[in-house]
């Protein structure tokens, strides 16, 4: 049984093919071509952390593919009442054809997948966010062609998005420069695993110099609200501003996985400016995840 818990679960060639397929599926949808490879199939959507884009993109994708999706919050499952996650995996995977999970601890989704009879998709954990990276790479390819050999600057927290960007740098063969405040660096083991492609740089201006893509995320993610003031102080010099974007290569793009806080991690003139492709990036969650579900669905 194949699962998609991180970008490392697929071969490099499979990831490139998946991005190409996502672009094809997007074009087919816009032409109005019906395509229902998952007709009568059901996706179980387990949400321990809420998200607008994740729910709508997965649910819409299944509907467009001829299937359906069931939304499960902690109130709707035994997970919220303390049932062992292995037992929930055994029960749910006997009733649905695919399962996506958005949760906190990455170890939890690994335990779930180990007991699941059907493919499990990581829709976000505290450690990785691989589906967002599929959308990000698709967006870059659509606007600028292959990302191989390009330079990406990650500005901000060494969080789950940063970890998945490290995996993406390995899998898609681009250079990743990470600029984080002291104390907010990515996990050392994950960082070392990408040593051939990744550089840790303290100065965000230096990280952005000559970059083809600049990416950032909120300073305080869901569950970190109590740290908001402390993080605002630590990240004050890591805002993506117009001055920072002027350090990049000609034609450089800006991305943000949203929701964004204008005036904090990104200036309004950047996210709303001509280099920003965040709305294409948000839309591509739908197309990239459809390509992923189609790939995993072939084994159903």
Short mmCIF file of C-alpha atoms in Angstrom, two decimals:
data_model
loop_
_atom_site.label_atom_id
_atom_site.label_comp_id
_atom_site.label_asym_id
_atom_site.label_seq_id
_atom_site.Cartn_x
_atom_site.Cartn_y
_atom_site.Cartn_z
CA UNK A 1 0.00 0.00 0.00
CA UNK A 2 1.42 3.39 -1.03
CA UNK A 3 0.86 6.45 1.10
CA UNK A 4 1.84 10.11 0.63
CA UNK A 5 3.14 11.30 3.97
CA UNK A 6 6.12 13.28 2.65
CA UNK A 7 7.56 14.19 -0.75
CA UNK A 8 10.10 11.41 -0.24
CA UNK A 9 7.36 8.79 -0.63
CA UNK A 10 7.46 9.29 -4.41
CA UNK A 11 10.34 8.92 -6.84
CA UNK A 12 11.72 12.03 -8.51
CA UNK A 13 10.30 10.93 -11.85
CA UNK A 14 6.90 10.30 -10.27
CA UNK A 15 6.83 13.80 -8.78
CA UNK A 16 7.70 15.41 -12.11
CA UNK A 17 5.02 13.34 -13.81
CA UNK A 18 2.53 14.31 -11.15
CA UNK A 19 3.19 18.03 -11.69
CA UNK A 20 2.76 17.61 -15.45
CA UNK A 21 -0.47 15.69 -14.87
CA UNK A 22 -1.78 18.42 -12.53
CA UNK A 23 -1.28 20.96 -15.31
CA UNK A 24 -3.12 18.67 -17.75
CA UNK A 25 -6.03 18.16 -15.35
CA UNK A 26 -6.28 21.91 -14.86
CA UNK A 27 -6.51 22.45 -18.63
CA UNK A 28 -9.11 19.68 -18.98
CA UNK A 29 -11.25 21.24 -16.27
CA UNK A 30 -11.10 24.65 -17.92
CA UNK A 31 -12.15 23.13 -21.25
CA UNK A 32 -15.12 21.53 -19.50
CA UNK A 33 -13.98 17.98 -20.31
CA UNK A 34 -15.66 15.52 -17.92
CA UNK A 35 -13.23 13.07 -16.29
CA UNK A 36 -14.32 10.79 -13.47
CA UNK A 37 -11.60 8.27 -12.64
CA UNK A 38 -12.78 7.95 -9.02
CA UNK A 39 -16.48 7.50 -9.74
CA UNK A 40 -18.27 5.96 -6.74
CA UNK A 41 -15.10 6.19 -4.63
CA UNK A 42 -15.13 7.91 -1.23
CA UNK A 43 -12.46 10.06 0.40
CA UNK A 44 -12.45 10.24 4.20
CA UNK A 45 -11.20 13.67 5.36
CA UNK A 46 -9.96 13.68 8.97
CA UNK A 47 -9.44 17.22 10.26
CA UNK A 48 -7.89 17.72 13.68
CA UNK A 49 -6.75 21.18 12.45
CA UNK A 50 -9.20 23.24 10.46
CA UNK A 51 -8.44 24.71 7.02
CA UNK A 52 -10.52 26.37 4.33
CA UNK A 53 -8.29 25.59 1.35
CA UNK A 54 -7.55 22.02 2.34
CA UNK A 55 -11.17 21.04 2.83
CA UNK A 56 -12.51 22.80 -0.26
CA UNK A 57 -9.72 21.62 -2.56
CA UNK A 58 -9.95 17.93 -1.57
CA UNK A 59 -13.75 17.88 -1.47
CA UNK A 60 -14.07 19.67 -4.82
CA UNK A 61 -11.46 17.39 -6.36
CA UNK A 62 -13.37 14.26 -5.39
CA UNK A 63 -16.65 15.69 -6.68
CA UNK A 64 -15.03 16.58 -10.02
CA UNK A 65 -13.58 13.06 -10.20
CA UNK A 66 -17.06 11.53 -9.80
CA UNK A 67 -16.55 10.50 -6.19
CA UNK A 68 -17.53 11.98 -2.87
CA UNK A 69 -15.88 13.04 0.37
CA UNK A 70 -16.82 12.78 4.05
CA UNK A 71 -15.63 15.55 6.38
CA UNK A 72 -14.70 14.31 9.85
CA UNK A 73 -13.83 16.74 12.64
CA UNK A 74 -12.59 15.55 16.08
CA UNK A 75 -16.22 15.80 17.23
CA UNK A 76 -17.30 13.36 14.51
CA UNK A 77 -14.80 10.57 15.20
CA UNK A 78 -13.64 8.40 18.06
CA UNK A 79 -10.21 10.02 17.67
CA UNK A 80 -11.53 12.98 19.62
CA UNK A 81 -12.65 10.64 22.40
CA UNK A 82 -9.32 8.92 22.91
CA UNK A 83 -9.68 5.83 20.69
CA UNK A 84 -6.25 4.44 19.69
CA UNK A 85 -5.38 5.87 16.30
CA UNK A 86 -4.56 2.37 15.04
CA UNK A 87 -8.16 1.27 15.74
CA UNK A 88 -9.56 4.30 13.92
CA UNK A 89 -7.33 3.52 10.94
CA UNK A 90 -8.54 -0.10 10.82
CA UNK A 91 -12.21 0.93 10.93
CA UNK A 92 -12.14 3.91 8.55
CA UNK A 93 -10.00 2.17 5.93
CA UNK A 94 -12.58 -0.65 5.67
CA UNK A 95 -15.27 1.88 4.70
CA UNK A 96 -13.63 4.49 2.43
CA UNK A 97 -11.23 4.30 -0.53
CA UNK A 98 -8.78 7.09 0.32
CA UNK A 99 -8.06 8.98 3.53
CA UNK A 100 -6.55 12.43 4.01
CA UNK A 101 -5.51 13.64 7.45
CA UNK A 102 -4.70 17.12 8.73
CA UNK A 103 -3.33 16.87 12.23
CA UNK A 104 -0.59 17.92 14.65
CA UNK A 105 2.04 15.25 15.38
CA UNK A 106 3.58 13.63 12.29
CA UNK A 107 4.06 10.44 14.26
CA UNK A 108 0.28 10.18 14.49
CA UNK A 109 -0.23 9.99 10.70
CA UNK A 110 2.57 7.43 10.42
CA UNK A 111 0.81 5.20 12.95
CA UNK A 112 -2.49 5.67 11.15
CA UNK A 113 -0.99 4.79 7.76
CA UNK A 114 0.70 1.69 9.15
CA UNK A 115 -2.73 0.22 9.98
CA UNK A 116 -4.68 1.54 6.98
CA UNK A 117 -5.92 -0.67 4.15
CA UNK A 118 -6.20 2.32 1.80
CA UNK A 119 -3.80 5.12 0.76
CA UNK A 120 -3.32 7.89 3.33
CA UNK A 121 -2.48 11.47 2.30
CA UNK A 122 -0.75 13.94 4.61
CA UNK A 123 -2.79 17.13 4.30
CA UNK A 124 -0.55 18.78 6.96
CA UNK A 125 1.25 17.82 10.14
CA UNK A 126 3.44 19.92 12.41
CA UNK A 127 6.46 18.45 10.61
CA UNK A 128 5.55 18.38 6.90
CA UNK A 129 3.10 19.88 4.39
CA UNK A 130 3.81 17.99 1.14
CA UNK A 131 0.53 18.75 -0.67
CA UNK A 132 1.27 22.49 -0.51
CA UNK A 133 4.66 21.86 -2.11
CA UNK A 134 3.03 20.06 -5.04
CA UNK A 135 0.93 23.18 -5.63
CA UNK A 136 3.93 25.49 -5.22
CA UNK A 137 6.07 23.59 -7.73
CA UNK A 138 3.17 23.39 -10.18
CA UNK A 139 2.73 27.16 -9.92
CA UNK A 140 6.41 27.85 -10.56
CA UNK A 141 6.45 25.49 -13.57
CA UNK A 142 3.37 27.16 -15.05
CA UNK A 143 4.91 30.63 -14.76
CA UNK A 144 8.63 30.03 -15.29
CA UNK A 145 9.17 26.47 -16.54
CA UNK A 146 11.19 23.74 -14.77
CA UNK A 147 12.32 24.56 -11.23
CA UNK A 148 15.41 22.35 -11.56
CA UNK A 149 18.57 24.41 -11.18
CA UNK A 150 16.71 27.47 -9.86
CA UNK A 151 17.24 29.21 -6.52
CA UNK A 152 14.47 29.48 -3.92
CA UNK A 153 14.68 31.70 -0.82
CA UNK A 154 12.67 30.64 2.23
CA UNK A 155 12.28 33.61 4.58
CA UNK A 156 10.92 33.03 8.09
CA UNK A 157 10.12 30.11 10.35
CA UNK A 158 11.87 26.77 9.93
CA UNK A 159 8.48 25.07 10.17
CA UNK A 160 6.61 22.27 8.39
CA UNK A 161 6.55 24.24 5.12
CA UNK A 162 10.29 24.84 5.37
CA UNK A 163 10.84 21.11 6.03
CA UNK A 164 8.85 20.20 2.93
CA UNK A 165 10.79 22.79 0.90
CA UNK A 166 13.97 20.97 1.96
CA UNK A 167 12.48 17.73 0.64
CA UNK A 168 11.39 19.53 -2.54
CA UNK A 169 14.91 20.88 -3.11
CA UNK A 170 16.20 17.29 -2.96
CA UNK A 171 13.49 15.84 -5.16
CA UNK A 172 13.26 18.62 -7.78
CA UNK A 173 16.98 19.52 -7.73
CA UNK A 174 16.91 23.23 -6.92
CA UNK A 175 18.96 25.33 -4.47
CA UNK A 176 17.15 26.36 -1.29
CA UNK A 177 18.42 29.23 0.85
CA UNK A 178 16.78 29.39 4.27
CA UNK A 179 16.84 32.61 6.30
CA UNK A 180 15.51 32.08 9.85
CA UNK A 181 15.94 33.92 13.15
CA UNK A 182 18.18 32.19 15.68
CA UNK A 183 16.14 29.61 17.55
CA UNK A 184 13.66 29.07 14.73
CA UNK A 185 15.81 27.02 12.36
CA UNK A 186 14.45 23.86 10.71
CA UNK A 187 14.95 20.46 12.31
CA UNK A 188 18.66 19.66 12.18
CA UNK A 189 18.19 16.11 10.89
CA UNK A 190 15.95 17.25 8.04
CA UNK A 191 18.32 20.11 7.26
CA UNK A 192 21.32 17.77 7.07
CA UNK A 193 19.40 15.38 4.83
CA UNK A 194 19.22 18.16 2.22
CA UNK A 195 22.79 19.38 2.66
CA UNK A 196 23.61 19.12 -1.05
CA UNK A 197 20.78 21.47 -2.01
CA UNK A 198 20.18 23.61 1.07
CA UNK A 199 21.99 26.59 2.62
CA UNK A 200 21.14 28.12 6.01
CA UNK A 201 21.70 31.90 5.90
CA UNK A 202 20.90 34.32 8.71
CA UNK A 203 20.56 37.45 6.53
CA UNK A 204 17.26 37.46 4.58
CA UNK A 205 18.64 39.98 2.04
CA UNK A 206 21.54 37.67 1.27
CA UNK A 207 19.18 34.69 0.98
CA UNK A 208 17.02 36.56 -1.53
CA UNK A 209 19.92 37.83 -3.66
CA UNK A 210 19.49 36.45 -7.19
CA UNK A 211 16.69 34.07 -6.13
CA UNK A 212 14.05 32.98 -8.66
CA UNK A 213 11.38 32.46 -6.02
CA UNK A 214 10.80 33.92 -2.54
CA UNK A 215 8.50 32.05 -0.15
CA UNK A 216 7.33 32.79 3.38
CA UNK A 217 4.67 31.75 5.90
CA UNK A 218 2.99 33.25 8.95
CA UNK A 219 5.21 33.94 11.93
CA UNK A 220 2.85 32.14 14.36
CA UNK A 221 0.98 29.14 12.95
CA UNK A 222 -2.20 27.56 14.29
CA UNK A 223 -1.54 26.43 17.86
CA UNK A 224 1.23 29.01 18.38
CA UNK A 225 -1.04 31.98 19.10
CA UNK A 226 0.34 32.37 22.64
CA UNK A 227 3.78 32.96 21.14
CA UNK A 228 2.55 35.72 18.81
CA UNK A 229 4.22 38.64 20.62
CA UNK A 230 7.49 36.78 21.17
CA UNK A 231 7.60 35.66 17.54
CA UNK A 232 6.74 39.11 16.20
CA UNK A 233 9.84 40.43 17.95
CA UNK A 234 12.09 37.59 16.75
CA UNK A 235 10.89 37.76 13.14
CA UNK A 236 10.79 41.57 12.81
CA UNK A 237 13.74 41.63 10.38
CA UNK A 238 12.35 38.75 8.29
CA UNK A 239 9.42 40.46 6.60
CA UNK A 240 9.31 40.03 2.81
CA UNK A 241 9.33 43.64 1.65
CA UNK A 242 9.67 45.34 -1.71
CA UNK A 243 13.29 46.09 -0.80
CA UNK A 244 13.93 42.39 -0.26
CA UNK A 245 12.25 41.47 -3.56
CA UNK A 246 14.53 43.95 -5.33
CA UNK A 247 17.45 41.68 -4.41
CA UNK A 248 16.01 38.80 -6.46
CA UNK A 249 16.66 37.75 -10.04
CA UNK A 250 14.66 39.40 -12.85
CA UNK A 251 11.23 37.78 -13.09
CA UNK A 252 11.36 36.33 -9.59
CA UNK A 253 8.08 35.16 -8.08
CA UNK A 254 6.60 35.43 -4.59
CA UNK A 255 4.53 32.69 -2.91
CA UNK A 256 2.73 32.27 0.41
CA UNK A 257 0.65 29.24 1.45
CA UNK A 258 -1.95 31.50 3.16
CA UNK A 259 -3.55 32.79 5.27
CA UNK A 260 -1.28 35.84 5.08
CA UNK A 261 -0.84 38.73 7.50
CA UNK A 262 -0.04 41.86 5.54
CA UNK A 263 2.39 44.05 7.46
CA UNK A 264 3.82 41.07 9.37
CA UNK A 265 5.58 38.34 7.36
CA UNK A 266 4.84 40.08 4.04
CA UNK A 267 4.28 43.67 2.97
CA UNK A 268 1.00 44.41 1.22
CA UNK A 269 2.74 45.73 -1.90
CA UNK A 270 4.51 42.37 -2.32
CA UNK A 271 1.61 39.95 -1.88
CA UNK A 272 -0.68 42.21 -3.90
CA UNK A 273 2.05 43.16 -6.37
CA UNK A 274 3.01 41.90 -9.85
CA UNK A 275 5.53 39.29 -8.62
CA UNK A 276 2.96 37.55 -6.43
CA UNK A 277 1.37 34.31 -7.68
CA UNK A 278 -0.33 33.36 -4.42
CA UNK A 279 -3.82 33.03 -5.93
CA UNK A 280 -2.60 30.63 -8.62
CA UNK A 281 -0.71 28.81 -5.86
CA UNK A 282 -3.90 28.52 -3.78
CA UNK A 283 -5.93 27.27 -6.78
CA UNK A 284 -3.31 24.69 -7.63
CA UNK A 285 -3.93 22.85 -4.36
CA UNK A 286 -7.02 21.55 -6.19
CA UNK A 287 -5.25 20.42 -9.36
CA UNK A 288 -2.11 19.02 -7.71
CA UNK A 289 -4.14 17.01 -5.19
CA UNK A 290 -6.37 15.67 -7.98
CA UNK A 291 -3.26 14.41 -9.75
CA UNK A 292 -2.11 12.83 -6.48
CA UNK A 293 -5.48 11.16 -5.82
CA UNK A 294 -5.58 9.89 -9.41
CA UNK A 295 -2.12 8.34 -8.95
CA UNK A 296 -2.97 6.70 -5.62
CA UNK A 297 -6.42 5.75 -6.92
CA UNK A 298 -4.95 3.55 -9.65
CA UNK A 299 -4.19 0.99 -6.96
CA UNK A 300 -7.75 0.88 -5.64
#
